[in-house]
Coordinates of N, CA and C in Angstrom, one line a residue:
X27 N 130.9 54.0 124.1 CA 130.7 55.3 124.7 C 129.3 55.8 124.4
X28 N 128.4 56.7 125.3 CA 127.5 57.2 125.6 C 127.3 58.0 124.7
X29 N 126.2 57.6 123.8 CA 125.5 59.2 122.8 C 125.3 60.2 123.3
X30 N 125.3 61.2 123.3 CA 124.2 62.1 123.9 C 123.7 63.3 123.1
X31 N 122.5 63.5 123.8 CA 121.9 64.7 121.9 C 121.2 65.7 123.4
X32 N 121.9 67.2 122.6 CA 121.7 68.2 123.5 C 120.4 69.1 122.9
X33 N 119.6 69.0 123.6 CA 117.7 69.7 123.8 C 118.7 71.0 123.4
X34 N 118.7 71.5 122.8 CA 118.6 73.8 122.6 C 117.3 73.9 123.7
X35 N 117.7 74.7 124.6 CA 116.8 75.3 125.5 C 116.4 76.8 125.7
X36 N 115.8 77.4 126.0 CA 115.8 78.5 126.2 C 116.1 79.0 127.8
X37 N 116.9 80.0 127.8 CA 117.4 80.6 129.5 C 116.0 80.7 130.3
X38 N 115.4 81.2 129.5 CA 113.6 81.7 130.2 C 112.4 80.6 130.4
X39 N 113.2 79.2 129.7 CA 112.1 78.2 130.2 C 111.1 78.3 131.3
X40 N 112.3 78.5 132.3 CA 111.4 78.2 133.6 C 110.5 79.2 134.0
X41 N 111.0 80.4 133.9 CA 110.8 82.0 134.4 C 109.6 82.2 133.4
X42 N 109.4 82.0 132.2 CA 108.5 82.4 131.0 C 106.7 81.9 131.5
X43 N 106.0 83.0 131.7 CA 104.5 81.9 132.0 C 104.0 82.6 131.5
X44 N 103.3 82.1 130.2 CA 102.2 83.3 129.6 C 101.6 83.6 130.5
X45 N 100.7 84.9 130.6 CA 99.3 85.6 131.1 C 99.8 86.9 131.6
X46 N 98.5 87.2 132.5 CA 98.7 88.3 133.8 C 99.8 88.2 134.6
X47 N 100.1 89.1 135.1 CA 100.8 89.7 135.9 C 100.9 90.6 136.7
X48 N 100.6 90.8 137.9 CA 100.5 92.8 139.1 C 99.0 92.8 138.8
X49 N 99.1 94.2 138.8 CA 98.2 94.4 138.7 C 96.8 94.2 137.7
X50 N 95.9 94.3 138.3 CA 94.7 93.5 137.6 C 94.4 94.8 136.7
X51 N 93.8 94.5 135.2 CA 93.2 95.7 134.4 C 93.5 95.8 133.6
X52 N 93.3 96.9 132.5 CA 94.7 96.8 131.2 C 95.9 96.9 131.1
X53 N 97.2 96.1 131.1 CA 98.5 95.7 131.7 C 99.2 97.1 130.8
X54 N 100.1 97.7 132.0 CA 100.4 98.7 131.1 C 102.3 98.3 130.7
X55 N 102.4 97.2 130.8 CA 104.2 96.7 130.1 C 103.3 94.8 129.5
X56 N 104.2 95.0 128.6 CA 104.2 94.0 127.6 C 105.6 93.4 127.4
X57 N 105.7 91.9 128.3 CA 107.2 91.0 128.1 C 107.1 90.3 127.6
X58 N 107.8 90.0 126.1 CA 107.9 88.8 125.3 C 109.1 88.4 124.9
X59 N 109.3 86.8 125.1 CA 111.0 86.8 124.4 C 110.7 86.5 123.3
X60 N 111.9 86.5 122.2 CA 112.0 86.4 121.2 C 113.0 85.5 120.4
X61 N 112.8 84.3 120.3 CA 113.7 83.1 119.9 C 113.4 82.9 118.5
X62 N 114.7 81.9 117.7 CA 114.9 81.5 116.3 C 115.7 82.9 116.0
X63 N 116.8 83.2 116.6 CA 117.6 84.4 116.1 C 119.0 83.8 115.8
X64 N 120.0 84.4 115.4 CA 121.4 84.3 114.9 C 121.9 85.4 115.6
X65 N 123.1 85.6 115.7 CA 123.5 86.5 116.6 C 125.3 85.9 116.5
X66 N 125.9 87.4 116.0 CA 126.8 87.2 115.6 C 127.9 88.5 115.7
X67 N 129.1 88.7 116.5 CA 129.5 89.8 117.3 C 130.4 90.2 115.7
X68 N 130.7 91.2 115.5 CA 131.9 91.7 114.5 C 132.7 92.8 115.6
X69 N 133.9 92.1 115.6 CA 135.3 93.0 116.1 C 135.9 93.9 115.4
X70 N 136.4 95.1 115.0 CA 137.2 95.5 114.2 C 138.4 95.1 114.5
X71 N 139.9 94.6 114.2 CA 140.5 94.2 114.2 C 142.1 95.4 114.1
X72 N 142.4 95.5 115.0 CA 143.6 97.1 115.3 C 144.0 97.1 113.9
X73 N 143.4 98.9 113.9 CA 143.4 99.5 112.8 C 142.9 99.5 111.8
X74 N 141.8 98.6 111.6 CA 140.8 97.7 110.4 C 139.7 98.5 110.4
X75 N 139.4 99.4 111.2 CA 137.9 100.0 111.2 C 137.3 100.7 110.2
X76 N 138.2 101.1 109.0 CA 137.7 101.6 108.3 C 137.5 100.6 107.0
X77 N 138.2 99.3 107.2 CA 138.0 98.1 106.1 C 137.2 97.1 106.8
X78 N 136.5 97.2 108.1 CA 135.6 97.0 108.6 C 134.2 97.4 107.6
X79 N 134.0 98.8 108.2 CA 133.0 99.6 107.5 C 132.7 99.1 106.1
X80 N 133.6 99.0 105.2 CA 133.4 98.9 104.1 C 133.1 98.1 103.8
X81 N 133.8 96.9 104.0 CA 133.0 95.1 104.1 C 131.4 94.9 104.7
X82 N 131.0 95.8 105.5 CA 130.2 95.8 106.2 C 129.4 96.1 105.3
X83 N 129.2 97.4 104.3 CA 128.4 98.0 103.3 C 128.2 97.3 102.0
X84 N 129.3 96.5 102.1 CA 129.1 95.6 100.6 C 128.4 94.3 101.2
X85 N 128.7 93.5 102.4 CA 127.8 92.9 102.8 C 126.4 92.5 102.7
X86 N 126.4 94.0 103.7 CA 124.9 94.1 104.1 C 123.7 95.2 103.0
X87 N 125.0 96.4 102.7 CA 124.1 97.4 101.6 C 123.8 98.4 102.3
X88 N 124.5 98.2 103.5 CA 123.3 99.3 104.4 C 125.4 99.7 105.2
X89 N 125.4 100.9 105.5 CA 126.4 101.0 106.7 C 126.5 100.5 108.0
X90 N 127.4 100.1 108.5 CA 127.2 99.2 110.1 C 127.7 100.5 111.3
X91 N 126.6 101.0 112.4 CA 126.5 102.0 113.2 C 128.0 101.9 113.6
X92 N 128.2 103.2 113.8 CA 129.6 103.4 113.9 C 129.8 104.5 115.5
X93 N 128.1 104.6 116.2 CA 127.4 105.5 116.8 C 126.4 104.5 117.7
X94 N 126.2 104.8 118.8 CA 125.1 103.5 119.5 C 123.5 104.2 118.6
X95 N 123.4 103.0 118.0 CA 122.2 103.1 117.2 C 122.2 101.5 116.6
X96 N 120.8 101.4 115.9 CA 120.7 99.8 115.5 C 119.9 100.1 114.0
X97 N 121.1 99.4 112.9 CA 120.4 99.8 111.7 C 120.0 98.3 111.1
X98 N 118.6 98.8 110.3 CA 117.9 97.2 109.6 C 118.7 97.2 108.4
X99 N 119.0 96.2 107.6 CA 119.3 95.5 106.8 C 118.6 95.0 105.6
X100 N 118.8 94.6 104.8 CA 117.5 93.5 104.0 C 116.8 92.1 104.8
X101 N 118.1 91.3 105.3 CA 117.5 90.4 106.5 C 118.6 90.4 107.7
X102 N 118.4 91.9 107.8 CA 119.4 91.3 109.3 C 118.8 92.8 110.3
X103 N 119.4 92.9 111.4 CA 119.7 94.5 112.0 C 121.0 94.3 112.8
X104 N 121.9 95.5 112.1 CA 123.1 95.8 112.8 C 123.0 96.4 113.8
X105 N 123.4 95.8 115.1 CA 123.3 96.7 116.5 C 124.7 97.2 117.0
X106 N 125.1 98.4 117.0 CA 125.9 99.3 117.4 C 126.4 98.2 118.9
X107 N 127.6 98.0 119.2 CA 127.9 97.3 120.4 C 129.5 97.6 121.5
X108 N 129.8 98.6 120.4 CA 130.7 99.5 121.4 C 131.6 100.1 120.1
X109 N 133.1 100.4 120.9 CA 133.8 101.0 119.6 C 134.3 100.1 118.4
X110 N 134.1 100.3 117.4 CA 134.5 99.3 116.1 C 133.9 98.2 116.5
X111 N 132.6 98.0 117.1 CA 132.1 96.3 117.1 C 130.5 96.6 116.6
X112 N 130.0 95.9 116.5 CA 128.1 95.6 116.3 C 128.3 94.3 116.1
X113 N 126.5 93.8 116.4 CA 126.2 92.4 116.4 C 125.4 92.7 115.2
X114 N 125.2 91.4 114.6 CA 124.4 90.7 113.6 C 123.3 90.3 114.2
X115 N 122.4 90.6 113.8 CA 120.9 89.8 114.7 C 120.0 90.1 113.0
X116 N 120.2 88.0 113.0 CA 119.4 87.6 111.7 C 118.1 86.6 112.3
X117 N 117.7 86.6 111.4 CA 116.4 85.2 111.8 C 116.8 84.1 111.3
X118 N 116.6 83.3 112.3 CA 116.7 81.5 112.1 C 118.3 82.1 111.7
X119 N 119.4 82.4 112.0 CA 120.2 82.1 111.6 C 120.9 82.3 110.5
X120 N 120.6 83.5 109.8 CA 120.4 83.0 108.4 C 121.9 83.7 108.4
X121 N 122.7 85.1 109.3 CA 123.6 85.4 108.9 C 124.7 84.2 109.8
X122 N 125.6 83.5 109.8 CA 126.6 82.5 110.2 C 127.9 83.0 110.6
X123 N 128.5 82.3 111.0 CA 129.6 82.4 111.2 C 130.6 82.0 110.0
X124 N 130.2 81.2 109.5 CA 131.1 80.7 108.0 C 130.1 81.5 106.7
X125 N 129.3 82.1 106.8 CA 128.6 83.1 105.9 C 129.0 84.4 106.1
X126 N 129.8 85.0 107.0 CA 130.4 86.4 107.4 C 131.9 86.1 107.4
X127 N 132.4 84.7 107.4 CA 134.0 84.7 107.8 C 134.1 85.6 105.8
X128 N 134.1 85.2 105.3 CA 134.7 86.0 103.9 C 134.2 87.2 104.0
X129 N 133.4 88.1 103.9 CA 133.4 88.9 104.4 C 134.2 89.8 105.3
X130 N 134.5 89.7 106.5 CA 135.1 90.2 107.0 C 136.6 89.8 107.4
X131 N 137.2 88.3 106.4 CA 138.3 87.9 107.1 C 139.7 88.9 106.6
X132 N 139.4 89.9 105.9 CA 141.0 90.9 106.7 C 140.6 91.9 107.3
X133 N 139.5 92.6 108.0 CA 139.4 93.3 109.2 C 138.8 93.2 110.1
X134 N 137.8 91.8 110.4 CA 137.6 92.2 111.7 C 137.2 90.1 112.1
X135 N 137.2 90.4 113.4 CA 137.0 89.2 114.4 C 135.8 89.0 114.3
X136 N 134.9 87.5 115.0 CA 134.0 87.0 114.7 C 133.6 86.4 116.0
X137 N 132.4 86.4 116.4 CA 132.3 85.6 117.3 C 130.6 85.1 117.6
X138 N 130.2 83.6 117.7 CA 129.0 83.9 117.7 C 128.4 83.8 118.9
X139 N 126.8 84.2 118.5 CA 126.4 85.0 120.2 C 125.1 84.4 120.6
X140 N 124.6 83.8 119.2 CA 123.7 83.0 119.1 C 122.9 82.3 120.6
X141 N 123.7 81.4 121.3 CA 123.0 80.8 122.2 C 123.5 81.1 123.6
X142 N 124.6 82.2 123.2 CA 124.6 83.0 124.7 C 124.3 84.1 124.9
X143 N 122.8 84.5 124.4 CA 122.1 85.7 124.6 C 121.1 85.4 124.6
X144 N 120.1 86.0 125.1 CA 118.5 85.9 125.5 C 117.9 87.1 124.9
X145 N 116.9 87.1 124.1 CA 116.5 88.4 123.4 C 114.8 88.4 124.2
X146 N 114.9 89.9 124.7 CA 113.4 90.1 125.3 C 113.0 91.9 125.5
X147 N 111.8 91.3 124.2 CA 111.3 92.8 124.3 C 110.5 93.5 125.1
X148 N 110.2 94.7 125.3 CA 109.1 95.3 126.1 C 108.7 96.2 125.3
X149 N 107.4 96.5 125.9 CA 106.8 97.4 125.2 C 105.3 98.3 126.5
X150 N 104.6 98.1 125.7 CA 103.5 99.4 126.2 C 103.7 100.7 127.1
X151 N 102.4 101.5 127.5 CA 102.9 102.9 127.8 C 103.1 103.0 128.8
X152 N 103.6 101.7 129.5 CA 104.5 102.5 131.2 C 105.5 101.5 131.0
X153 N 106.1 101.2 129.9 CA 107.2 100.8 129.9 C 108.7 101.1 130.0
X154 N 108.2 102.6 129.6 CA 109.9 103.5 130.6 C 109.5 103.6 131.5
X155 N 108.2 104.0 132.4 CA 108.0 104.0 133.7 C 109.1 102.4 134.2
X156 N 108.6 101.7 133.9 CA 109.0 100.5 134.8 C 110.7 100.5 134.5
X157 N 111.3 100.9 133.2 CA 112.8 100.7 132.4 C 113.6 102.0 133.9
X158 N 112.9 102.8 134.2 CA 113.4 103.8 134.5 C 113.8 103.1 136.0
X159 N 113.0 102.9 136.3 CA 113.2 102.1 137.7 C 114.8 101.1 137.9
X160 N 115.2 100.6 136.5 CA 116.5 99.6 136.5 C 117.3 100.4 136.0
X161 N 117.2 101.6 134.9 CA 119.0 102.1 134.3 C 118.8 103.3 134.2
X162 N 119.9 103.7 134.3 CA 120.0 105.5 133.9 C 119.7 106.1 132.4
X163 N 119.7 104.8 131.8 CA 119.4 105.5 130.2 C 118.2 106.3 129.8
X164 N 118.4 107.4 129.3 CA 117.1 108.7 129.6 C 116.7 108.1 128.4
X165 N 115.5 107.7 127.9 CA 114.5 106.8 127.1 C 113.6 107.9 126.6
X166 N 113.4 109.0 127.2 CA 112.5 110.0 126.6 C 112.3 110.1 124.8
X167 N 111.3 109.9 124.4 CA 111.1 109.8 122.5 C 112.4 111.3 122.2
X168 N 112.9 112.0 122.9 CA 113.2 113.2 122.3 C 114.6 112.4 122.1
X169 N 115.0 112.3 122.9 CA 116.3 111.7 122.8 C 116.9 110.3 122.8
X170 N 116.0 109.3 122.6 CA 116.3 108.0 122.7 C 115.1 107.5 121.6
X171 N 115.3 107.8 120.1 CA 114.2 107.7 119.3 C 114.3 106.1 118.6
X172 N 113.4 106.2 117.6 CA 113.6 105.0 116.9 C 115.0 104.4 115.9
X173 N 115.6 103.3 116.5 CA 117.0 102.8 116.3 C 118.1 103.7 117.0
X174 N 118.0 103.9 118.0 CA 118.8 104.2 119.4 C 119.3 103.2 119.8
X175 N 120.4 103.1 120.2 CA 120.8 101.9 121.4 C 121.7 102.3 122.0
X176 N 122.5 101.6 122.8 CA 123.2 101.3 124.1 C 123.1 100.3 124.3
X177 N 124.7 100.0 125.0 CA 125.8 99.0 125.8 C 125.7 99.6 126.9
X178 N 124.7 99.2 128.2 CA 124.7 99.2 129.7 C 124.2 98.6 130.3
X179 N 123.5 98.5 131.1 CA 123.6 97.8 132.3 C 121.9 97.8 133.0
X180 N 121.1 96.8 133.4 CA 119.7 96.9 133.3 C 120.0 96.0 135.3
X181 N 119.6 96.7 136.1 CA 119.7 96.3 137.9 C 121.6 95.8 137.6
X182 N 122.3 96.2 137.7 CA 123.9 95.6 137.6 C 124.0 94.8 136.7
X183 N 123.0 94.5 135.6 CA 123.3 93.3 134.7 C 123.6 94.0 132.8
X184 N 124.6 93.0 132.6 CA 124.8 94.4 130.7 C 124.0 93.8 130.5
X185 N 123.7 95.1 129.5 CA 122.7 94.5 128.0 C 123.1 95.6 127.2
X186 N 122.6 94.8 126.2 CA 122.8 95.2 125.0 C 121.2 96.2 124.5
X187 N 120.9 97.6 124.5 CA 119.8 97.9 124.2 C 119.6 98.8 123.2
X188 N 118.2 98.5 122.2 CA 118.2 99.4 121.5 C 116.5 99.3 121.0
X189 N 116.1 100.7 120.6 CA 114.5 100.9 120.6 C 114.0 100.6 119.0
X190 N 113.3 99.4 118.7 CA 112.7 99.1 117.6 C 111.7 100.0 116.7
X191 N 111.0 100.0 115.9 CA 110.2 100.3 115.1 C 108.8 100.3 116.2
X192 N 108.1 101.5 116.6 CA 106.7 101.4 117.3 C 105.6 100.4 116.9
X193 N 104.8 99.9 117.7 CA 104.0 99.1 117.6 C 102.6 99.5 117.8
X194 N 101.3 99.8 117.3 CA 100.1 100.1 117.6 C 100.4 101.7 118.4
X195 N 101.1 102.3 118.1 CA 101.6 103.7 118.8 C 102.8 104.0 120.0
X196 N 102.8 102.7 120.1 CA 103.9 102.8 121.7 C 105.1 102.0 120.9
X197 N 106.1 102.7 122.2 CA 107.4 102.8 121.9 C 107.6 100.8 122.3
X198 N 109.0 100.5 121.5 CA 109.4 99.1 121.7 C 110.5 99.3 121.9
X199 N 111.0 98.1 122.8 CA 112.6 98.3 123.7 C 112.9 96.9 123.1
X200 N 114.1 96.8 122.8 CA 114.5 95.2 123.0 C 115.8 95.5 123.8
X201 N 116.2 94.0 124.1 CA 117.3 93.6 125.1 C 117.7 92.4 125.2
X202 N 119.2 92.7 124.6 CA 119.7 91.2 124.9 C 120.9 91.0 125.7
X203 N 120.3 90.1 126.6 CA 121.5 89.8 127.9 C 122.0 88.6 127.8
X204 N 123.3 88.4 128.4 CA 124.0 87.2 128.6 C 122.6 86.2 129.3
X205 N 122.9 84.6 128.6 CA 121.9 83.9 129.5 C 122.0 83.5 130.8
X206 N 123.2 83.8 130.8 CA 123.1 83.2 132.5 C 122.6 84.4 133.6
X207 N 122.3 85.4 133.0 CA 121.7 86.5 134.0 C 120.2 86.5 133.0
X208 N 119.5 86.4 132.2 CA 118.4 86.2 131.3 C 117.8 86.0 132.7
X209 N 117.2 84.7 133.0 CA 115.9 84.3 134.2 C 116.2 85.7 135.5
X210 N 117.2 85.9 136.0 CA 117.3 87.2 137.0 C 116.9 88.2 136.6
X211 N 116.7 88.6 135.3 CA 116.7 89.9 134.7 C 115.0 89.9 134.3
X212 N 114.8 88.5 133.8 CA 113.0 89.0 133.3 C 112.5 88.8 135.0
X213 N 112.7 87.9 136.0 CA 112.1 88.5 137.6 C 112.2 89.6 138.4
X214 N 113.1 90.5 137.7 CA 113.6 92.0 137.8 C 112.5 92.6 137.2
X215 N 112.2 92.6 136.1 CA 111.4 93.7 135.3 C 110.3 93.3 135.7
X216 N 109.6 91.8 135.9 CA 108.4 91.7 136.2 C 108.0 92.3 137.4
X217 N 109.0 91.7 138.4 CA 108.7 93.1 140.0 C 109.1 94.7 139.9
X218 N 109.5 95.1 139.0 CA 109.3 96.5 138.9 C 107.9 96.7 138.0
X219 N 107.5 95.6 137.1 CA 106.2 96.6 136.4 C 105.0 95.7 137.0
X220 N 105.3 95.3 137.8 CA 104.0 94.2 138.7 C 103.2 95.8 139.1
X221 N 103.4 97.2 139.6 CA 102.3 98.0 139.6 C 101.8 98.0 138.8
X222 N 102.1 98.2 137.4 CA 101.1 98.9 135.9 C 100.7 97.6 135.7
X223 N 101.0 96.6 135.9 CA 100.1 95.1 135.4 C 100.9 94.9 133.8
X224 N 101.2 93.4 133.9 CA 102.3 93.3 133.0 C 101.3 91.9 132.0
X225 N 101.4 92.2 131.1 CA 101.0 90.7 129.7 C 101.9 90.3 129.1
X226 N 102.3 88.9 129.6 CA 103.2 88.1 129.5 C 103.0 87.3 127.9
X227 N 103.6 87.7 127.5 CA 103.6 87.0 126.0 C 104.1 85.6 125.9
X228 N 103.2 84.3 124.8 CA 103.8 83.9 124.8 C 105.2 84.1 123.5
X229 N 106.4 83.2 123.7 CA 107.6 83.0 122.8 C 107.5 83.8 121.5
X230 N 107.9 84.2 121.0 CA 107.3 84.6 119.2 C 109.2 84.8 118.6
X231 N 109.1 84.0 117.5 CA 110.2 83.9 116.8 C 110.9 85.4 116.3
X232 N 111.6 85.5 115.9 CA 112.1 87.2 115.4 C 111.6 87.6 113.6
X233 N 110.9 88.1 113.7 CA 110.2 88.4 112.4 C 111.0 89.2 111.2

């Protein structure tokens, strides 16, 4: 019988080209994906949501959003992902599926998410301009501040969204979508911010 050894790929292989993009000049959106992550869903399990929480706090040290919002960790960030759930998003992996089963094994479900999500940020100052163009989510700094998120929807496609720590003064979005919509969704953003001129990043691991 036939060995076979499976390449880890990324969804954005093909789609991903460092450089320019639109318009010519100072690019006013910035697309970069973000690989070497873990990713790891927590269920509350009927009626567990408050022995959820608590496991959660002794875990991590920190409370797990109970509210769409995305809280950091020592090495992880808990992303708010609907009622009684959030995801795990560690580097390289580091939080597991057999490193969280004790943890949470009498209140809540597990599931990992790892290589069926594509993580890709955006950034610079027409980057709601261009966000606005795909979702109803009002992004304005007054109301959509630093560690906000949302469970919706980016051109018909879910994602998972929530606004990072600012970078050089401008606001930062990440987003993680199912991979099999990932390549539709970064040719989506690139033709809505192709006017402001877009700088294609290359790959950068999750820091």
């Amino acid at each position: 019988m036939a060995d076979f050894s499976w390449d880890v790929r990324s969804p954005l292989d093909r789609a991903l080209v460092a450089g320019a993009y639109g318009a010519q000049g100072e690019a006013g959106v910035s697309l970069t994906e973000i690989r070497n992550f873990g990713l790891v869903q927590v269920m509350a399990r009927r009626g567990k949501s408050a022995e959820m929480a608590k496991a959660a706090k002794a875990g991590f040290a920190v409370a797990a959003p109970e509210t769409p919002k995305a809280t950091d960790a020592a090495d992880a960030t808990l992303i708010w992902s609907g009622p009684g759930q959030f995801l795990v998003l560690s580097k390289g992996g580091k939080h597991t599926m057999d490193g969280l089963a004790p943890v949470f094994a009498d209140s809540a479900s597990l599931s990992d998410q790892s290589h069926a999500r594509a993580l890709i940020r955006v950034s610079g100052d027409k980057a709601r301009a261009m966000l606005a163009k795909l979702s109803s989510i009002d992004l304005h700094p007054d109301v959509f501040g630093v560690g906000a998120a949302a469970a919706t929807s980016m051109d018909h496609t879910s994602v998972t969204l929530w606004r990072g720590k600012d970078r050089n003064g401008q606001a930062v979005f990440n987003f993680l979508v199912f991979a099999t919509f990932a390549e539709s969704l970064w040719h989506t953003m690139l033709d809505s911010a192709a006017e402001y001129g877009v700088e294609i990043g290359h790959s950068e691991e999750l820091a």
